[in-house]
Short mmCIF file of C-alpha atoms in Angstrom, two decimals:
data_model
loop_
_atom_site.label_atom_id
_atom_site.label_comp_id
_atom_site.label_asym_id
_atom_site.label_seq_id
_atom_site.Cartn_x
_atom_site.Cartn_y
_atom_site.Cartn_z
CA ASN A 64 0.00 0.00 0.00
CA ALA A 65 1.18 3.49 -0.80
CA GLY A 66 2.18 5.57 2.15
CA VAL A 67 4.89 6.25 4.71
CA THR A 68 6.56 3.25 6.32
CA GLN A 69 8.45 3.55 9.58
CA THR A 70 10.62 0.89 11.18
CA PRO A 71 10.95 -0.29 13.85
CA LYS A 72 7.63 0.22 15.63
CA PHE A 73 9.15 -0.19 19.07
CA GLN A 74 12.71 0.12 20.35
CA VAL A 75 14.43 0.13 23.73
CA LEU A 76 17.92 1.61 23.90
CA LYS A 77 20.46 2.01 26.63
CA THR A 78 21.83 5.47 27.33
CA GLY A 79 24.73 6.19 24.99
CA GLN A 80 23.71 3.73 22.29
CA SER A 81 23.11 4.89 18.74
CA MET A 82 20.45 3.81 16.30
CA THR A 83 18.70 4.75 13.09
CA LEU A 84 14.96 5.12 12.67
CA GLN A 85 13.95 4.31 9.14
CA CYS A 86 11.36 6.15 7.05
CA ALA A 87 10.40 5.38 3.48
CA GLN A 88 7.63 6.73 1.23
CA ASP A 89 6.50 5.58 -2.20
CA MET A 90 4.43 8.60 -3.23
CA ASN A 91 7.28 10.55 -4.84
CA HIS A 92 6.91 13.29 -2.24
CA GLU A 93 9.69 15.83 -2.24
CA TYR A 94 9.16 16.99 1.32
CA MET A 95 9.86 14.73 4.29
CA SER A 96 10.11 15.49 7.97
CA TRP A 97 10.59 13.99 11.41
CA TYR A 98 8.54 14.94 14.45
CA ARG A 99 8.64 13.81 18.02
CA GLN A 100 5.49 13.60 20.12
CA ASP A 101 5.57 13.98 23.87
CA PRO A 102 2.58 14.18 26.25
CA GLY A 103 1.24 17.73 26.46
CA MET A 104 3.79 19.00 23.94
CA GLY A 105 2.10 18.23 20.66
CA LEU A 106 4.38 17.46 17.72
CA ARG A 107 7.74 19.16 17.48
CA LEU A 108 9.75 19.27 14.28
CA ILE A 109 13.21 17.70 14.48
CA HIS A 110 14.55 17.85 10.91
CA TYR A 111 13.09 18.19 7.46
CA SER A 112 14.08 17.87 3.83
CA VAL A 113 12.71 19.50 0.68
CA GLY A 114 14.42 17.07 -1.66
CA ALA A 115 17.29 14.64 -2.09
CA GLY A 116 20.51 16.13 -0.81
CA ILE A 117 18.78 18.96 1.08
CA THR A 118 18.09 18.88 4.81
CA ASP A 119 17.50 21.49 7.47
CA GLN A 120 16.92 21.74 11.19
CA GLY A 121 13.57 22.08 12.85
CA GLU A 122 12.63 23.14 16.34
CA VAL A 123 14.44 20.40 18.34
CA PRO A 124 17.39 19.08 16.27
CA ASN A 125 19.98 18.50 19.00
CA GLY A 126 21.05 14.88 19.35
CA TYR A 127 19.67 13.87 15.96
CA ASN A 128 21.15 13.61 12.50
CA VAL A 129 19.51 13.12 9.09
CA SER A 130 20.48 12.63 5.49
CA ARG A 131 18.46 12.39 2.26
CA SER A 132 20.28 10.47 -0.44
CA THR A 133 17.11 9.41 -2.28
CA THR A 134 13.62 10.84 -2.68
CA GLU A 135 12.13 7.78 -0.96
CA ASP A 136 14.17 7.51 2.23
CA PHE A 137 14.77 9.85 5.15
CA PRO A 138 16.47 8.08 8.09
CA LEU A 139 16.79 9.68 11.51
CA ARG A 140 19.93 8.89 13.50
CA LEU A 141 20.28 9.15 17.25
CA LEU A 142 23.97 9.68 17.84
CA SER A 143 24.16 8.92 21.59
CA ALA A 144 20.76 8.16 23.08
CA ALA A 145 19.64 9.97 26.22
CA PRO A 146 16.56 9.39 28.41
CA SER A 147 15.24 12.78 27.23
CA GLN A 148 14.88 11.24 23.77
CA THR A 149 12.26 8.80 25.01
CA SER A 150 9.34 9.69 22.78
CA VAL A 151 7.16 8.65 19.88
CA TYR A 152 8.70 9.59 16.55
CA PHE A 153 6.68 10.27 13.41
CA CYS A 154 7.86 10.63 9.86
CA ALA A 155 5.69 12.63 7.45
CA SER A 156 5.84 13.51 3.77
CA SER A 157 4.13 15.78 1.27
CA TYR A 158 4.53 17.41 -2.11
CA VAL A 159 6.66 20.53 -2.02
CA ARG A 160 4.41 23.57 -1.97
CA GLY A 161 1.60 21.11 -1.70
CA LYS A 162 -1.70 21.93 -0.15
CA ASN A 163 -2.81 18.44 0.68
CA GLY A 164 -1.28 18.23 4.12
CA TYR A 165 1.09 15.57 5.25
CA THR A 166 0.94 11.80 5.11
CA PHE A 167 2.17 10.36 8.39
CA GLY A 168 3.77 7.06 9.22
CA SER A 169 2.46 4.97 12.09
CA GLY A 170 5.27 5.99 14.44
CA THR A 171 8.21 4.53 16.34
CA ARG A 172 7.94 4.32 20.11
CA LEU A 173 11.45 4.73 21.54
CA THR A 174 12.41 4.20 25.16
CA VAL A 175 15.89 5.11 26.39
CA VAL A 176 16.85 3.57 29.73
CA ALA B 175 6.88 32.44 12.19
CA GLN B 176 3.58 30.75 12.90
CA SER B 177 2.16 29.46 16.15
CA VAL B 178 -0.97 27.55 17.14
CA THR B 179 -2.88 27.56 20.40
CA GLN B 180 -5.41 24.89 21.19
CA LEU B 181 -7.36 26.31 24.05
CA ASP B 182 -8.52 23.07 25.66
CA SER B 183 -6.22 20.18 26.44
CA GLN B 184 -9.14 17.85 27.25
CA VAL B 185 -12.80 17.92 26.24
CA PRO B 186 -15.21 15.34 27.68
CA VAL B 187 -18.65 15.06 26.09
CA PHE B 188 -21.54 12.62 26.05
CA GLU B 189 -22.41 10.60 23.00
CA GLU B 190 -24.70 12.41 20.51
CA ALA B 191 -23.84 15.82 21.99
CA PRO B 192 -22.31 18.56 19.84
CA VAL B 193 -18.66 19.44 20.29
CA GLU B 194 -16.36 22.34 19.41
CA LEU B 195 -12.58 22.11 19.64
CA ARG B 196 -10.97 25.52 19.60
CA CYS B 197 -7.89 26.58 17.68
CA ASN B 198 -6.28 30.00 17.36
CA TYR B 199 -3.24 30.76 15.28
CA SER B 200 -0.71 33.54 14.93
CA SER B 201 1.00 34.48 11.68
CA SER B 202 2.27 37.60 9.91
CA VAL B 203 1.41 36.08 6.52
CA SER B 204 -1.55 34.24 5.04
CA VAL B 205 -1.81 30.62 6.06
CA TYR B 206 -3.14 27.20 5.26
CA LEU B 207 -4.92 25.52 8.17
CA PHE B 208 -5.38 21.86 8.97
CA TRP B 209 -6.99 19.59 11.53
CA TYR B 210 -5.57 16.13 12.16
CA VAL B 211 -6.93 13.27 14.25
CA GLN B 212 -4.87 10.68 16.10
CA TYR B 213 -6.60 7.55 17.34
CA PRO B 214 -4.89 5.65 20.17
CA ASN B 215 -1.55 4.11 19.16
CA GLN B 216 -1.85 5.32 15.58
CA GLY B 217 -0.35 8.00 13.37
CA LEU B 218 -2.05 11.25 12.41
CA GLN B 219 -4.77 11.38 9.79
CA LEU B 220 -5.92 14.51 7.97
CA LEU B 221 -9.49 15.50 8.92
CA LEU B 222 -9.87 18.66 6.87
CA LYS B 223 -8.00 21.66 5.53
CA TYR B 224 -8.57 25.29 4.68
CA LEU B 225 -6.65 26.62 1.70
CA SER B 226 -8.78 29.51 0.40
CA GLY B 227 -12.33 30.37 -0.59
CA SER B 228 -15.30 29.36 1.50
CA THR B 229 -14.57 29.77 5.18
CA LEU B 230 -16.63 26.72 6.14
CA VAL B 231 -14.75 23.54 5.42
CA LYS B 232 -16.18 20.05 5.63
CA GLY B 233 -14.04 17.03 6.39
CA ILE B 234 -14.30 13.34 7.01
CA ASN B 235 -16.45 11.68 9.67
CA GLY B 236 -18.94 14.57 9.80
CA PHE B 237 -16.50 17.17 11.10
CA GLU B 238 -16.39 20.74 9.86
CA ALA B 239 -14.35 23.82 10.69
CA GLU B 240 -14.78 27.52 10.15
CA PHE B 241 -11.94 29.88 9.30
CA ASN B 242 -12.28 33.30 10.88
CA LYS B 243 -9.55 35.61 9.69
CA SER B 244 -10.42 38.53 11.96
CA GLN B 245 -10.29 36.30 15.03
CA THR B 246 -7.43 34.17 13.67
CA SER B 247 -9.39 31.08 14.58
CA PHE B 248 -10.13 27.72 12.99
CA HIS B 249 -12.49 25.90 15.34
CA LEU B 250 -13.51 22.30 14.69
CA ARG B 251 -17.13 21.23 15.19
CA LYS B 252 -19.31 18.18 15.00
CA PRO B 253 -23.07 18.33 15.64
CA SER B 254 -23.35 14.85 17.16
CA VAL B 255 -20.37 12.81 18.34
CA HIS B 256 -19.95 9.06 18.59
CA ILE B 257 -17.90 6.92 20.93
CA SER B 258 -15.59 6.25 17.99
CA ASP B 259 -14.65 9.96 17.83
CA THR B 260 -12.64 9.54 21.01
CA ALA B 261 -9.14 10.59 19.92
CA GLU B 262 -6.64 13.41 20.07
CA TYR B 263 -7.12 16.28 17.64
CA PHE B 264 -4.36 18.56 16.40
CA CYS B 265 -4.67 21.92 14.70
CA ALA B 266 -1.79 22.89 12.39
CA VAL B 267 -0.76 25.86 10.27
CA SER B 268 1.66 26.50 7.44
CA ALA B 269 2.56 29.72 5.66
CA LYS B 270 1.18 30.29 2.17
CA GLY B 271 3.95 30.49 -0.36
CA GLY B 272 6.55 29.76 2.24
CA SER B 273 8.12 26.72 3.79
CA GLU B 274 6.19 23.48 3.79
CA LYS B 275 6.73 23.21 7.52
CA LEU B 276 3.63 22.51 9.55
CA VAL B 277 3.43 23.96 13.03
CA PHE B 278 1.17 21.98 15.35
CA GLY B 279 -0.80 22.89 18.41
CA LYS B 280 -0.40 20.80 21.55
CA GLY B 281 -3.55 18.83 20.89
CA THR B 282 -7.00 18.39 22.40
CA LYS B 283 -8.01 15.02 23.76
CA LEU B 284 -11.68 14.41 23.02
CA THR B 285 -13.34 11.76 25.17
CA VAL B 286 -16.86 10.70 24.22
CA ASN B 287 -18.72 9.02 27.06
CA PRO B 288 -21.82 6.82 26.72
#
């Protein structure tokens, strides 16, 4: 089915470990982004990309890294996990300058112990 | 820059009652406005959007929203809610002609009781 696919769905990390959250879309969307969702905080933008080879920081980029080598994929890397990064992470995509809103993945629930 | 304020963090209602979820935004430029719904343990799904034109926008599942430019509001309404409408609702804004970035409110948790 067309859409945004996130893996894994659940992950437990130890403090200091690194990992990559995967995001892939098959809708040929130019724009992709990563949000984190925390209780009472809504969704906060971590990083975004307007096309392959172009990335930029959002509201809360510290501790995260991204790259965009293809239109389809936009992985999010946690360099050295901290308990403050315990959250639910959502990947979203849309057409650049599009007016149709975002398509969201189903999320990755990350716990850092 | 844009910002969104959702005035109620939680709204409890009884089944078949009407509901209004309030959203106010701030922006120095014209905006697109969106409402998303998140059911438990799921991602976000687009309910409706305002791009231009008629200020009353109809979405899925019987929801509608009205754009009020003078009050910078985009309140979501449903005349009769069902148990299945229990979810968290997010209002979001993006700048017309600008970045694609969506700025979200903090969400309103709607609980429909029997």
